PDB file of C-alpha atoms in Angstrom:
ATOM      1  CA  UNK A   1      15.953 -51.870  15.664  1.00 63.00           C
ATOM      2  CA  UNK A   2      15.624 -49.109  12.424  1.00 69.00           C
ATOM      3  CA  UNK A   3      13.606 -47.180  15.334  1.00 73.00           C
ATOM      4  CA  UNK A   4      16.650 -47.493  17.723  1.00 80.00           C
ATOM      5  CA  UNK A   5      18.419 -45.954  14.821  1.00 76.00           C
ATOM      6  CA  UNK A   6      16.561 -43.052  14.722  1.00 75.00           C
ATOM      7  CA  UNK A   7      16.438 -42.005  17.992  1.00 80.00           C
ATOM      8  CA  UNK A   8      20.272 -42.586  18.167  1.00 81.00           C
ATOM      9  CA  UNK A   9      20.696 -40.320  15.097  1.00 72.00           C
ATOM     10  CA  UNK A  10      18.198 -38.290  16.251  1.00 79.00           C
ATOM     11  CA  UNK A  11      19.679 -37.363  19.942  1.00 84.00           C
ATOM     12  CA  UNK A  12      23.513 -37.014  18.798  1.00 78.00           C
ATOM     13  CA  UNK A  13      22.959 -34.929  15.875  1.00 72.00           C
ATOM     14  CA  UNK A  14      20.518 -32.535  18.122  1.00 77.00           C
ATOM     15  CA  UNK A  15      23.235 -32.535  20.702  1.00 81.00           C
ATOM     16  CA  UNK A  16      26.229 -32.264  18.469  1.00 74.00           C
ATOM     17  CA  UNK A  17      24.377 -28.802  16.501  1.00 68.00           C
ATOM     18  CA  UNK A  18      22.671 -27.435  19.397  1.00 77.00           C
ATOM     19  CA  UNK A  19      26.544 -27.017  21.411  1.00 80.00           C
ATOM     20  CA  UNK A  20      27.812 -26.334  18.438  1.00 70.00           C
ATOM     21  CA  UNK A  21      25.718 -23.417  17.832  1.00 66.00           C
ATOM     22  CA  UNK A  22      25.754 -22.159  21.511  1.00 78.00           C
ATOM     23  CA  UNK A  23      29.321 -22.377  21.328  1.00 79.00           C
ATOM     24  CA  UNK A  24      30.522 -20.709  18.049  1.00 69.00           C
ATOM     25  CA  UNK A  25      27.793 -17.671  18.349  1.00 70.00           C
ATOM     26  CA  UNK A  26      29.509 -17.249  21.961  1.00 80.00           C
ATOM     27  CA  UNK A  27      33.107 -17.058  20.703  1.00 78.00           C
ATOM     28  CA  UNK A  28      32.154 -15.240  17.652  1.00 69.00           C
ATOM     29  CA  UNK A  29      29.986 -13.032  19.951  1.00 71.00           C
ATOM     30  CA  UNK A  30      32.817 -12.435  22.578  1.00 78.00           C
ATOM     31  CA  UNK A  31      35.342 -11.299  19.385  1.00 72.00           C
ATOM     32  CA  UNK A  32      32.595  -9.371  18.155  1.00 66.00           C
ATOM     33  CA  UNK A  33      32.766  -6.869  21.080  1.00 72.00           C
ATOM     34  CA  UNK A  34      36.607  -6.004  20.183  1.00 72.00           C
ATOM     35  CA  UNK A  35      35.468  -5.673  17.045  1.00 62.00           C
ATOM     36  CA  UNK A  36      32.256  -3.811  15.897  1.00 60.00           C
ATOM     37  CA  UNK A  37      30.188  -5.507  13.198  1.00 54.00           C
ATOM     38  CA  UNK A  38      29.863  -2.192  10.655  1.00 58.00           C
ATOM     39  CA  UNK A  39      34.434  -2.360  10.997  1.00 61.00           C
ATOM     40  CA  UNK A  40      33.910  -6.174  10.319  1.00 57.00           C
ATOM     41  CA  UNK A  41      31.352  -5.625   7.593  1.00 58.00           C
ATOM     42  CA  UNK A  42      33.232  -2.521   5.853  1.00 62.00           C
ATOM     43  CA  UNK A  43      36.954  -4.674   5.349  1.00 63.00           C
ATOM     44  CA  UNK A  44      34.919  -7.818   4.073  1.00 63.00           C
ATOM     45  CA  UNK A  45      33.236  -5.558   1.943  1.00 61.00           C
ATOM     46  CA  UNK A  46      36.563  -3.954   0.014  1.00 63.00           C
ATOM     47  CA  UNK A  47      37.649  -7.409  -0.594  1.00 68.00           C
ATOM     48  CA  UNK A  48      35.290  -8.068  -3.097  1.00 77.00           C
ATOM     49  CA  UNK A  49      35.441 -11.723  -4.938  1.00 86.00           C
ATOM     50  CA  UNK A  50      38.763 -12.464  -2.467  1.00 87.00           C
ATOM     51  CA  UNK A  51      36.049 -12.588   0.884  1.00 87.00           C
ATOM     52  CA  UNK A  52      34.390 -15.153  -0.776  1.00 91.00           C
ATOM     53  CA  UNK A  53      37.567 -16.935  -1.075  1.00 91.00           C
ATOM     54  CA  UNK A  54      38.485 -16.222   2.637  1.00 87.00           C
ATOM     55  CA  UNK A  55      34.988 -17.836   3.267  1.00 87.00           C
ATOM     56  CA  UNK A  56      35.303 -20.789   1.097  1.00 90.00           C
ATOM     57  CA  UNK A  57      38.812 -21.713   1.962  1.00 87.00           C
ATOM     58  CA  UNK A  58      37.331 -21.196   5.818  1.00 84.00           C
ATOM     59  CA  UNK A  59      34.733 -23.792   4.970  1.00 83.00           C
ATOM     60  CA  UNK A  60      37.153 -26.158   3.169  1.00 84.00           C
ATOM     61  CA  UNK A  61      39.198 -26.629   6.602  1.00 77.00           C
ATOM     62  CA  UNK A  62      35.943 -26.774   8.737  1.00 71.00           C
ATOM     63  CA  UNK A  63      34.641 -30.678   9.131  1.00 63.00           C
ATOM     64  CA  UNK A  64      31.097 -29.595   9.626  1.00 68.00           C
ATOM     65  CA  UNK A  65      27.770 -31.125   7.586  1.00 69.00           C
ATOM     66  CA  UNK A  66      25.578 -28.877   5.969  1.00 67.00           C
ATOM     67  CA  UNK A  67      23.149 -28.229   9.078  1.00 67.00           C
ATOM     68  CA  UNK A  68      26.539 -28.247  11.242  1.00 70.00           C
ATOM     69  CA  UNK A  69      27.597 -25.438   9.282  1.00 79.00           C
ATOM     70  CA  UNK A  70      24.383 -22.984  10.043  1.00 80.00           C
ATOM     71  CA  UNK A  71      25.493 -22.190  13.222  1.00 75.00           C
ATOM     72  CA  UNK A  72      28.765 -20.193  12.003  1.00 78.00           C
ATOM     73  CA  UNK A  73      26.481 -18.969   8.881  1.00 85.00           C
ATOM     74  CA  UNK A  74      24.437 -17.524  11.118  1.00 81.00           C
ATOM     75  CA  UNK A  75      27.451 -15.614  13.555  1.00 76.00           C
ATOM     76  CA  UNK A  76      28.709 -14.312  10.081  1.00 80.00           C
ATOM     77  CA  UNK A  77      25.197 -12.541   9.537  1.00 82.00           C
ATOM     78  CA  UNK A  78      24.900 -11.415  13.387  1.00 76.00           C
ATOM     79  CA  UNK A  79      28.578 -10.154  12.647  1.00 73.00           C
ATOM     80  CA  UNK A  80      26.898  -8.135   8.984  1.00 77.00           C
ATOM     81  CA  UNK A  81      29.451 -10.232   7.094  1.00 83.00           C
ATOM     82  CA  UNK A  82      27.141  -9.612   3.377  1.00 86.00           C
ATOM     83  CA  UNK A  83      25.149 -12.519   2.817  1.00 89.00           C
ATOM     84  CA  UNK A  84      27.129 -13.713  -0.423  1.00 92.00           C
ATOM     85  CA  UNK A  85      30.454 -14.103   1.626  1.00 91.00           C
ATOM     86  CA  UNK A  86      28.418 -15.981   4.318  1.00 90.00           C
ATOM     87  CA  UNK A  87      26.809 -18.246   1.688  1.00 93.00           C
ATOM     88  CA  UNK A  88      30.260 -19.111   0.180  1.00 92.00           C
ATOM     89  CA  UNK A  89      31.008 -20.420   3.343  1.00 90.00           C
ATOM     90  CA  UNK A  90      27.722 -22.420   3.928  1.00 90.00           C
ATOM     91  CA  UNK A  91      27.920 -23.822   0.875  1.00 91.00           C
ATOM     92  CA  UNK A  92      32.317 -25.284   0.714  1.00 91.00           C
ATOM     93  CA  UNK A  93      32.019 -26.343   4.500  1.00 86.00           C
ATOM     94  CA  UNK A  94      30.125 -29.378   4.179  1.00 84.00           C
ATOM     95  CA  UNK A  95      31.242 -30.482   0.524  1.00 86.00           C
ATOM     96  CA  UNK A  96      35.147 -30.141   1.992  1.00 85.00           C
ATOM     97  CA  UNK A  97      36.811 -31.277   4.746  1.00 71.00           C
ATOM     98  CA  UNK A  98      39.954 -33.381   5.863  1.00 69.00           C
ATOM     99  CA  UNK A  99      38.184 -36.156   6.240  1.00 68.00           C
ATOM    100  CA  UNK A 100      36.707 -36.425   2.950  1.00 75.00           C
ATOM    101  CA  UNK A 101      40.271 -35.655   1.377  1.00 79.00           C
ATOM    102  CA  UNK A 102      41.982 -39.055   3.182  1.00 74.00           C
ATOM    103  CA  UNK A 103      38.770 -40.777   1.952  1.00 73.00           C
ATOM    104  CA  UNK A 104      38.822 -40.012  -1.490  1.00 82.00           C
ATOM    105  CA  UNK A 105      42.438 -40.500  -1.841  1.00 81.00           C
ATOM    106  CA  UNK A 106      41.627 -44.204  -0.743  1.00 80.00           C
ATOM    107  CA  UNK A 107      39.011 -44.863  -2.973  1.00 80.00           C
ATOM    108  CA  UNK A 108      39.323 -42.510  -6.182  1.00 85.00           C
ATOM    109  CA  UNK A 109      43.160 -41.380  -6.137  1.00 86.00           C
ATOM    110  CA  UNK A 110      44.406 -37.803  -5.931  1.00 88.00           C
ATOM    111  CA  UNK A 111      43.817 -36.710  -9.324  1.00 91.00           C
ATOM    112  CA  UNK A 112      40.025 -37.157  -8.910  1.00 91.00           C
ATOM    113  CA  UNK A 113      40.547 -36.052  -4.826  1.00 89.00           C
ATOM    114  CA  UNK A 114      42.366 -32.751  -6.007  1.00 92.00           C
ATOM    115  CA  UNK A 115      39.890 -31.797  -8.981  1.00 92.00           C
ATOM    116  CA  UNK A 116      36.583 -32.405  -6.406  1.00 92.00           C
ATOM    117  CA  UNK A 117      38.285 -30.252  -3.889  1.00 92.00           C
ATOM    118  CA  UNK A 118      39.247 -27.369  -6.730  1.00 93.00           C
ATOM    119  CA  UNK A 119      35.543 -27.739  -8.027  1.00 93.00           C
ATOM    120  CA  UNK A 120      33.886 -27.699  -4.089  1.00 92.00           C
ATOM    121  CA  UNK A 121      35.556 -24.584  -3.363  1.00 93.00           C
ATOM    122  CA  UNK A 122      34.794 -22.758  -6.674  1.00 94.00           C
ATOM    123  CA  UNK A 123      31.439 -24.105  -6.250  1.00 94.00           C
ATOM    124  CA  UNK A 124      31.005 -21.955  -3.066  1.00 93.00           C
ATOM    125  CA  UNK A 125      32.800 -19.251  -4.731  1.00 94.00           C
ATOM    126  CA  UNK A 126      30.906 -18.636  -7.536  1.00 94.00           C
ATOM    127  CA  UNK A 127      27.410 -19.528  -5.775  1.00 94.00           C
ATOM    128  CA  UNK A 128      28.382 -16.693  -3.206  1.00 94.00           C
ATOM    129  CA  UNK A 129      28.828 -14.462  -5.961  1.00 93.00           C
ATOM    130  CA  UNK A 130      25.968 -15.205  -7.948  1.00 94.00           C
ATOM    131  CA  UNK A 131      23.746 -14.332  -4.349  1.00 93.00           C
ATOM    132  CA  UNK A 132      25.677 -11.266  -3.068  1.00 91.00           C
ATOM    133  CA  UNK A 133      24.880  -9.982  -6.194  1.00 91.00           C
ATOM    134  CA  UNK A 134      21.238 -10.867  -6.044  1.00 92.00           C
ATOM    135  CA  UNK A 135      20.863  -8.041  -3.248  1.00 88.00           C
ATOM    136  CA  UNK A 136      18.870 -10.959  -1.125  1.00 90.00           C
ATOM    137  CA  UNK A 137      19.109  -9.017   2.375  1.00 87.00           C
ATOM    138  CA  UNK A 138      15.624  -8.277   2.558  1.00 88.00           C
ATOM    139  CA  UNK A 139      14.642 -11.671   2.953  1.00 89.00           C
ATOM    140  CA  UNK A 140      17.079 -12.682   5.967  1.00 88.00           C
ATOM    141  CA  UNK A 141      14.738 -12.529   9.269  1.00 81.00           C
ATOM    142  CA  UNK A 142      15.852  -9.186  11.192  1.00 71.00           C
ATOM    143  CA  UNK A 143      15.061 -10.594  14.492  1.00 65.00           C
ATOM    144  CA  UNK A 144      17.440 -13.517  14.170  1.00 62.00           C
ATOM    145  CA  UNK A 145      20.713 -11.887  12.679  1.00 60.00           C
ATOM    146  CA  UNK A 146      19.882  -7.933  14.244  1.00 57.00           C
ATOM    147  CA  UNK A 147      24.005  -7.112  15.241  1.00 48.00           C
ATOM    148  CA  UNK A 148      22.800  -5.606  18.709  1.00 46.00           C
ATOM    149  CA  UNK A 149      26.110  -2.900  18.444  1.00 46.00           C
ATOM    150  CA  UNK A 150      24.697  -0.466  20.370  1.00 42.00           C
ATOM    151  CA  UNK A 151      25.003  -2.919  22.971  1.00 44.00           C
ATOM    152  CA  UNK A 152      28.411  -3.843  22.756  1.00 45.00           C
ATOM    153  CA  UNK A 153      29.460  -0.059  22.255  1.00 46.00           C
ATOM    154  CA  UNK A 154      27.581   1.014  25.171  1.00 41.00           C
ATOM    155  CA  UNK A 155      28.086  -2.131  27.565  1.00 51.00           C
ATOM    156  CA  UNK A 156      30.917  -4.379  26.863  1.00 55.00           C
ATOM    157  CA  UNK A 157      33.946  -2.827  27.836  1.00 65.00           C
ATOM    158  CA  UNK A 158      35.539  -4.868  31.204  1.00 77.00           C
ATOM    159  CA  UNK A 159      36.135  -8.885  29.994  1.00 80.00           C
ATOM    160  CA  UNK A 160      33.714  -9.763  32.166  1.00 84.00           C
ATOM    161  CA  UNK A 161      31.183  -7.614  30.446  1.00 81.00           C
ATOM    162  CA  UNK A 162      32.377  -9.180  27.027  1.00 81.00           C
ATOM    163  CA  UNK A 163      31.479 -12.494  28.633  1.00 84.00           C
ATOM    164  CA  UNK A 164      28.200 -11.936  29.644  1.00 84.00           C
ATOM    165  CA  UNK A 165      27.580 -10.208  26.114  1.00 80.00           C
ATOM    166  CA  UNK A 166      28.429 -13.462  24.582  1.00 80.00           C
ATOM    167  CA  UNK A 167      26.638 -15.663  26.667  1.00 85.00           C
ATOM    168  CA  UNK A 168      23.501 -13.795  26.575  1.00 83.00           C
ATOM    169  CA  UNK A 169      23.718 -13.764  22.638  1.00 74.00           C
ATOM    170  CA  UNK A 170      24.168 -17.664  22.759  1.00 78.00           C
ATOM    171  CA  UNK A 171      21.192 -18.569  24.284  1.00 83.00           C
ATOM    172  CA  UNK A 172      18.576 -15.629  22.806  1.00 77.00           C
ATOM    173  CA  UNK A 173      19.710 -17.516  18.809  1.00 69.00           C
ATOM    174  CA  UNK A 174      19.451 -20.777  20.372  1.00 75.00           C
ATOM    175  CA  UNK A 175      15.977 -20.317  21.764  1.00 77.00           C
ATOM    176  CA  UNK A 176      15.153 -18.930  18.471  1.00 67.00           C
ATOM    177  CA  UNK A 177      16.646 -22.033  16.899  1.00 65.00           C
ATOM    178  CA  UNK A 178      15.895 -24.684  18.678  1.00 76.00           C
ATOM    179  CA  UNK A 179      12.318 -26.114  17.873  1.00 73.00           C
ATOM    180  CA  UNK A 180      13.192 -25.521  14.235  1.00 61.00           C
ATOM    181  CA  UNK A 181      17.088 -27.763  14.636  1.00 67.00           C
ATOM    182  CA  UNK A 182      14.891 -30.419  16.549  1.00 77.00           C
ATOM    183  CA  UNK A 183      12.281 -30.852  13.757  1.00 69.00           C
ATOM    184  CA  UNK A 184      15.436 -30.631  10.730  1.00 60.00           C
ATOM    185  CA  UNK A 185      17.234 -33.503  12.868  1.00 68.00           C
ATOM    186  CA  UNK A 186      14.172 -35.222  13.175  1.00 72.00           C
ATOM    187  CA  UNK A 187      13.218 -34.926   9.456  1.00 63.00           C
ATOM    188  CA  UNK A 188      17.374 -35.938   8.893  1.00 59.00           C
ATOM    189  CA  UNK A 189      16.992 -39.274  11.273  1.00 69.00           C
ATOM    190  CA  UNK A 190      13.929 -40.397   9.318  1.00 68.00           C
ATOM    191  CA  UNK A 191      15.037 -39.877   5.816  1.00 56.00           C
ATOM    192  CA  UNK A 192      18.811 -41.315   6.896  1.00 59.00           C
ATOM    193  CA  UNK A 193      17.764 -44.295   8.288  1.00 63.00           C
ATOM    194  CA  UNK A 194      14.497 -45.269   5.691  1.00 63.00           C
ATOM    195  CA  UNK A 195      16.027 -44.080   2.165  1.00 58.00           C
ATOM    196  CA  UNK A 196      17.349 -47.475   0.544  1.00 61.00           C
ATOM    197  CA  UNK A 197      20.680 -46.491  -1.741  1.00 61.00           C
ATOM    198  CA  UNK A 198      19.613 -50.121  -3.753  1.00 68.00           C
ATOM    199  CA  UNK A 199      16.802 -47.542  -5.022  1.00 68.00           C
ATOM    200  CA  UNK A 200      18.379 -44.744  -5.686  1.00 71.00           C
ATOM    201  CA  UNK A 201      20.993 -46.795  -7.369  1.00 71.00           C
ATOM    202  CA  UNK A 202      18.626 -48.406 -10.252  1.00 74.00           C
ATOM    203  CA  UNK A 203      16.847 -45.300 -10.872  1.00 76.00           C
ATOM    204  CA  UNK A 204      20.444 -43.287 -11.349  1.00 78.00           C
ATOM    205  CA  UNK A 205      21.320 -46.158 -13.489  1.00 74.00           C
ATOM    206  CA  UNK A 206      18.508 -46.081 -15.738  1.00 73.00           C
ATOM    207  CA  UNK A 207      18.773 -42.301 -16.759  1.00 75.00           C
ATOM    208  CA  UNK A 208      21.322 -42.107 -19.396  1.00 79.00           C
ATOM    209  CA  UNK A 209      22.237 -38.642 -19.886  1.00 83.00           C
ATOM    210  CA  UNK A 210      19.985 -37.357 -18.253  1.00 88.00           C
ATOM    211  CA  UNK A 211      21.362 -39.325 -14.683  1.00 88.00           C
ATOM    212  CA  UNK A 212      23.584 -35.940 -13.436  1.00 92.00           C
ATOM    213  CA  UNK A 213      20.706 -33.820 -13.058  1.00 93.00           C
ATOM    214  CA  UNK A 214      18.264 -36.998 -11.722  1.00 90.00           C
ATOM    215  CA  UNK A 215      21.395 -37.850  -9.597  1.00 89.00           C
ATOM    216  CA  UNK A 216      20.932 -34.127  -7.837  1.00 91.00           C
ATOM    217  CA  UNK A 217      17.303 -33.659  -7.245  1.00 89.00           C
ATOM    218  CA  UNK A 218      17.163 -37.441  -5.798  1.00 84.00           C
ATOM    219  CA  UNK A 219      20.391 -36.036  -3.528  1.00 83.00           C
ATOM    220  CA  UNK A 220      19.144 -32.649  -2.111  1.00 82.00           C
ATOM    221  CA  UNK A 221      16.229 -33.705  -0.134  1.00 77.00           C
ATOM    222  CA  UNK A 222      18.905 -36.363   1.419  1.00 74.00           C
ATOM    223  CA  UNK A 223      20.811 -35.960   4.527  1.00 69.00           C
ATOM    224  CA  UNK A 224      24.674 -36.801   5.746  1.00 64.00           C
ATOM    225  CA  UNK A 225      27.840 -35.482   5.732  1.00 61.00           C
ATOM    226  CA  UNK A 226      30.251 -35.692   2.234  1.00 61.00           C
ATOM    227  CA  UNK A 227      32.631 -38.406   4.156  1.00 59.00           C
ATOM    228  CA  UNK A 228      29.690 -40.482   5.250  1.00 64.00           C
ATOM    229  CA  UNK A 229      28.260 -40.345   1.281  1.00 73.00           C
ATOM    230  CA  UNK A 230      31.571 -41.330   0.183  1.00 76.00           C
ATOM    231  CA  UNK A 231      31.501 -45.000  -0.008  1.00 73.00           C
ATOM    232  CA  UNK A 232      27.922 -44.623  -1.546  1.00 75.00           C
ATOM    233  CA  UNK A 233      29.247 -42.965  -4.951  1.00 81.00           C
ATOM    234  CA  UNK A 234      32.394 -45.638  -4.666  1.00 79.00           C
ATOM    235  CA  UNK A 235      29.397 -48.531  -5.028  1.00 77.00           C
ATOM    236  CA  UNK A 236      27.567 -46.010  -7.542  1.00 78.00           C
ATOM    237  CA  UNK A 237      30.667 -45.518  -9.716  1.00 84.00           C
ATOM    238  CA  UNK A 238      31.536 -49.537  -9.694  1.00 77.00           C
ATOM    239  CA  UNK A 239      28.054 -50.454 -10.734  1.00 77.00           C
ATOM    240  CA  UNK A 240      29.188 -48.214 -14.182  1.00 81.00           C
ATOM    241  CA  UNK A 241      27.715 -44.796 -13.283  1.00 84.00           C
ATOM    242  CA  UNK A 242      29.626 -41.891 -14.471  1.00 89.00           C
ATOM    243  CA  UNK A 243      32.165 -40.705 -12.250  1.00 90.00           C
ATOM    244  CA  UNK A 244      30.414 -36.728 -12.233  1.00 92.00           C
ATOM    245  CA  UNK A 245      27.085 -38.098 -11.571  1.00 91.00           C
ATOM    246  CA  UNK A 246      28.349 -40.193  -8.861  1.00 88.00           C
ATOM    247  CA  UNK A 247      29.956 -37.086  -7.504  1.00 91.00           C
ATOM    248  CA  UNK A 248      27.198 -34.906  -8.163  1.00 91.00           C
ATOM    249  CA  UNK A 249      24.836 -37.140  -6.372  1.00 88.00           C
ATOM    250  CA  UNK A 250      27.033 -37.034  -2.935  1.00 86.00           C
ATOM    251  CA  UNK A 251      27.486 -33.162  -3.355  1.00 88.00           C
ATOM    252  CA  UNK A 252      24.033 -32.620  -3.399  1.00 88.00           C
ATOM    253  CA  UNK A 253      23.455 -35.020  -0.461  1.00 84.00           C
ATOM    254  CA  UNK A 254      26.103 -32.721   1.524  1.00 81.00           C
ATOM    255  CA  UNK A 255      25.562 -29.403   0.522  1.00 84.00           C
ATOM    256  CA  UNK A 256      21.564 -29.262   0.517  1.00 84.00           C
ATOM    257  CA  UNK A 257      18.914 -31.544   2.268  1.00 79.00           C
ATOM    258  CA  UNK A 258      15.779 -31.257   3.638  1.00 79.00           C
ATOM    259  CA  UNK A 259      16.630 -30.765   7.245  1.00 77.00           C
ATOM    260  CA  UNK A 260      19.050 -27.860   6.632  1.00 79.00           C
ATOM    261  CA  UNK A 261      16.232 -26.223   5.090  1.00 84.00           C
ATOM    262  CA  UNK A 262      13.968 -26.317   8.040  1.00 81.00           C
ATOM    263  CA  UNK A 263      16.902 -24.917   9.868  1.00 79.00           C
ATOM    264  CA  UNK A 264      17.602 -21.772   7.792  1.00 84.00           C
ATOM    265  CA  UNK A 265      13.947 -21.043   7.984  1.00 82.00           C
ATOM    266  CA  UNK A 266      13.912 -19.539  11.051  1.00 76.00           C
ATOM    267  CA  UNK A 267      16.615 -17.308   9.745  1.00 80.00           C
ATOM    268  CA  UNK A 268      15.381 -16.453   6.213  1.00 86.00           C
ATOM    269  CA  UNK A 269      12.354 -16.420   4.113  1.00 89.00           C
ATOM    270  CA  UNK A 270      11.572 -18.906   2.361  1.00 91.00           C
ATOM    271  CA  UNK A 271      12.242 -16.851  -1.409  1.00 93.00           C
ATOM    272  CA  UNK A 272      15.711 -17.252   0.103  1.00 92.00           C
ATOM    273  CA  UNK A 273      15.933 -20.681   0.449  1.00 91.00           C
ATOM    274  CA  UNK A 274      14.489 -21.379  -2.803  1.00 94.00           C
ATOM    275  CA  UNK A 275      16.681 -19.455  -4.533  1.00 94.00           C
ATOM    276  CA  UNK A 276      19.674 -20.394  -2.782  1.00 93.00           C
ATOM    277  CA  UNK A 277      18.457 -24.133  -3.611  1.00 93.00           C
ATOM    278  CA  UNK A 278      18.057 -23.679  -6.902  1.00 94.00           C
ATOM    279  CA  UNK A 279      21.680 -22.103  -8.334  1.00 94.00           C
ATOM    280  CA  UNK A 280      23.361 -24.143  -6.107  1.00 93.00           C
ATOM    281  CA  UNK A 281      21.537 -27.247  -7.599  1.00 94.00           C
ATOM    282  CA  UNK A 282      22.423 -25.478 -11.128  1.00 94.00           C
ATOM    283  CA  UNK A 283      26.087 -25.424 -10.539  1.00 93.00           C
ATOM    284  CA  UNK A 284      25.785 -29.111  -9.302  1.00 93.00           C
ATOM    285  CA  UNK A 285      24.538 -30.462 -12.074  1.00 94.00           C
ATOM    286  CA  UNK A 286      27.155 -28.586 -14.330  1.00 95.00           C
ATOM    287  CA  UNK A 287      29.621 -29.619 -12.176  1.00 94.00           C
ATOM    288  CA  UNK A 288      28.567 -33.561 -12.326  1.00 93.00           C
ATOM    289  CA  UNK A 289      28.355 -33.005 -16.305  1.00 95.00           C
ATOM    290  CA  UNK A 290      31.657 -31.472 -16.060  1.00 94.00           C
ATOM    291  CA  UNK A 291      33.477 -34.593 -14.207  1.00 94.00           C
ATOM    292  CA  UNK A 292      31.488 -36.818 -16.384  1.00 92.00           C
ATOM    293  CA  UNK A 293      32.946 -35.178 -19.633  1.00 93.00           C
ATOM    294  CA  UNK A 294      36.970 -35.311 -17.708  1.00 91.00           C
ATOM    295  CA  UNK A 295      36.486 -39.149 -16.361  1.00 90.00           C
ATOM    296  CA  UNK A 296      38.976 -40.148 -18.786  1.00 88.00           C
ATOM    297  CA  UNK A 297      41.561 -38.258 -17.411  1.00 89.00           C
ATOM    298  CA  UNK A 298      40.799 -38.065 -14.180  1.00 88.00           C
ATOM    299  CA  UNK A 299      40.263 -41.979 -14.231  1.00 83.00           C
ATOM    300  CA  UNK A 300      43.414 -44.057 -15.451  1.00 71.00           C
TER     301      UNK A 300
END
């Protein structure tokens, strides 16, 4: 039956990413050809720290996961949005969404609901930041995110042209993608359905003050969106763990994992990903110390 499980998770999240890719890089495609990427690229560009805002308030009303958000990452590179802006995004989309909101209300009250959805999107703020200003372009793979205006300029002027434009951009990323989404989803099913939370539980529990940093390395290989994670840091918080590391811990899970990894391989080098990893995983781990230190209030 745990077998059955994995196929099942296996063949709706590959279905559910690979039509969502082929259908946001079409409609972002199709827009792209009234407007060109450099115009695009030049007015995200003047509005400094407020486009990652734009981007992070984008990703807060998105319900994606974190490998259900790489599709629209990777239509804000093929648009030339900079790579910070488009990271802001990536990182708020799967830590925020409506669903998490009516969830959290239920189980932790608004104070502690309004203060994780503050932190989420200033998480992908500053993150975004942090990267733009890391001048990280050389490591994006040119193949995958090359903005193809001369084609649009040239080619795309009748609606039907625009069409076909899109279209034909759809399915040259997917066939890029798509042996690299099937082995993520397949890496996602396995580690889903065989991870026991009893385990992570006692060694979270054992960790004293050291349990919000523990809590995020034993969360990022993890897979599953912030609303599914929710009940787990409910059980984690009533067995006496710290509010922030019980937050921290279902961040993590959300915002990085294993399988999103594979994913943005095929559209960066792997210096990227580790670096991305890594201050995101720093500004989790401040952030769980930071809830942990504000439980009082935030708990009464």
């Amino acid at each position: 039956m745990l077998w059955l499980e994995v196929f099942k998770f296996f063949i709706y999240d590959s279905i559910k990413i690979i039509l969502l890719l082929s259908v946001m890089i079409a409609v972002i495609g199709f827009f792209r050809t009234f407007l060109p990427a450099e115009k695009l690229k030049s007015w995200i560009s003047r509005q400094g720290v407020l486009g990652n805002f734009f981007a992070s308030l984008f990703g807060a009303i998105t319900p994606f996961c974190s490998c259900s958000s790489i599709p629209i990452f990777i239509s804000f590179l093929k648009a030339q949005v900079p790579l910070g802006v488009a990271f802001s995004f990536l990182i708020t989309s799967p830590l925020v969404n409506e669903y998490l909101v009516v969830l959290m209300l239920g189980f932790f009250g608004w104070k502690v609901t309004v203060a994780y959805c503050i932190s989420g999107m200033l998480l992908g703020i500053f993150c975004g930041i942090i990267l733009g200003k890391m001048r990280l372009e050389k490591y994006i793979v040119n193949d995958l995110v090359d903005s193809g205006d001369a084609y649009v300029s040239v080619q795309a002027k009748t609606f039907l042209d625009r069409i076909k434009f899109a279209l034909n951009e759809s399915v040259s990323i997917v066939k890029k993608l798509f042996l690299w989404i099937m082995f993520g989803v397949g890496v996602g099913a396995l580690i889903h359905n065989f991870v026991p939370q009893e385990a992570i539980q006692n060694i979270i529990k054992g960790m004293g003050v050291f349990s919000v940093p523990v809590a995020v390395i034993l969360g990022v290989p993890l897979y599953g969106s912030c609303a599914a994670i929710v009940p787990i840091a409910v059980a984690l918080f009533q067995k006496g763990i710290p509010l922030g590391t019980a937050l921290s811990f279902m961040m993590a899970v959300a915002a990085l994992s294993l399988p999103e990894a594979v994913m943005l391989r095929r559209a960066m080098r792997l210096q990227l990903i580790m670096i991305f990893f890594s201050i995101t995983t720093l500004m989790l781990i401040f952030t769980g110390y930071l809830f942990n230190f504000l439980q009082n209030i935030l708990v009464r």
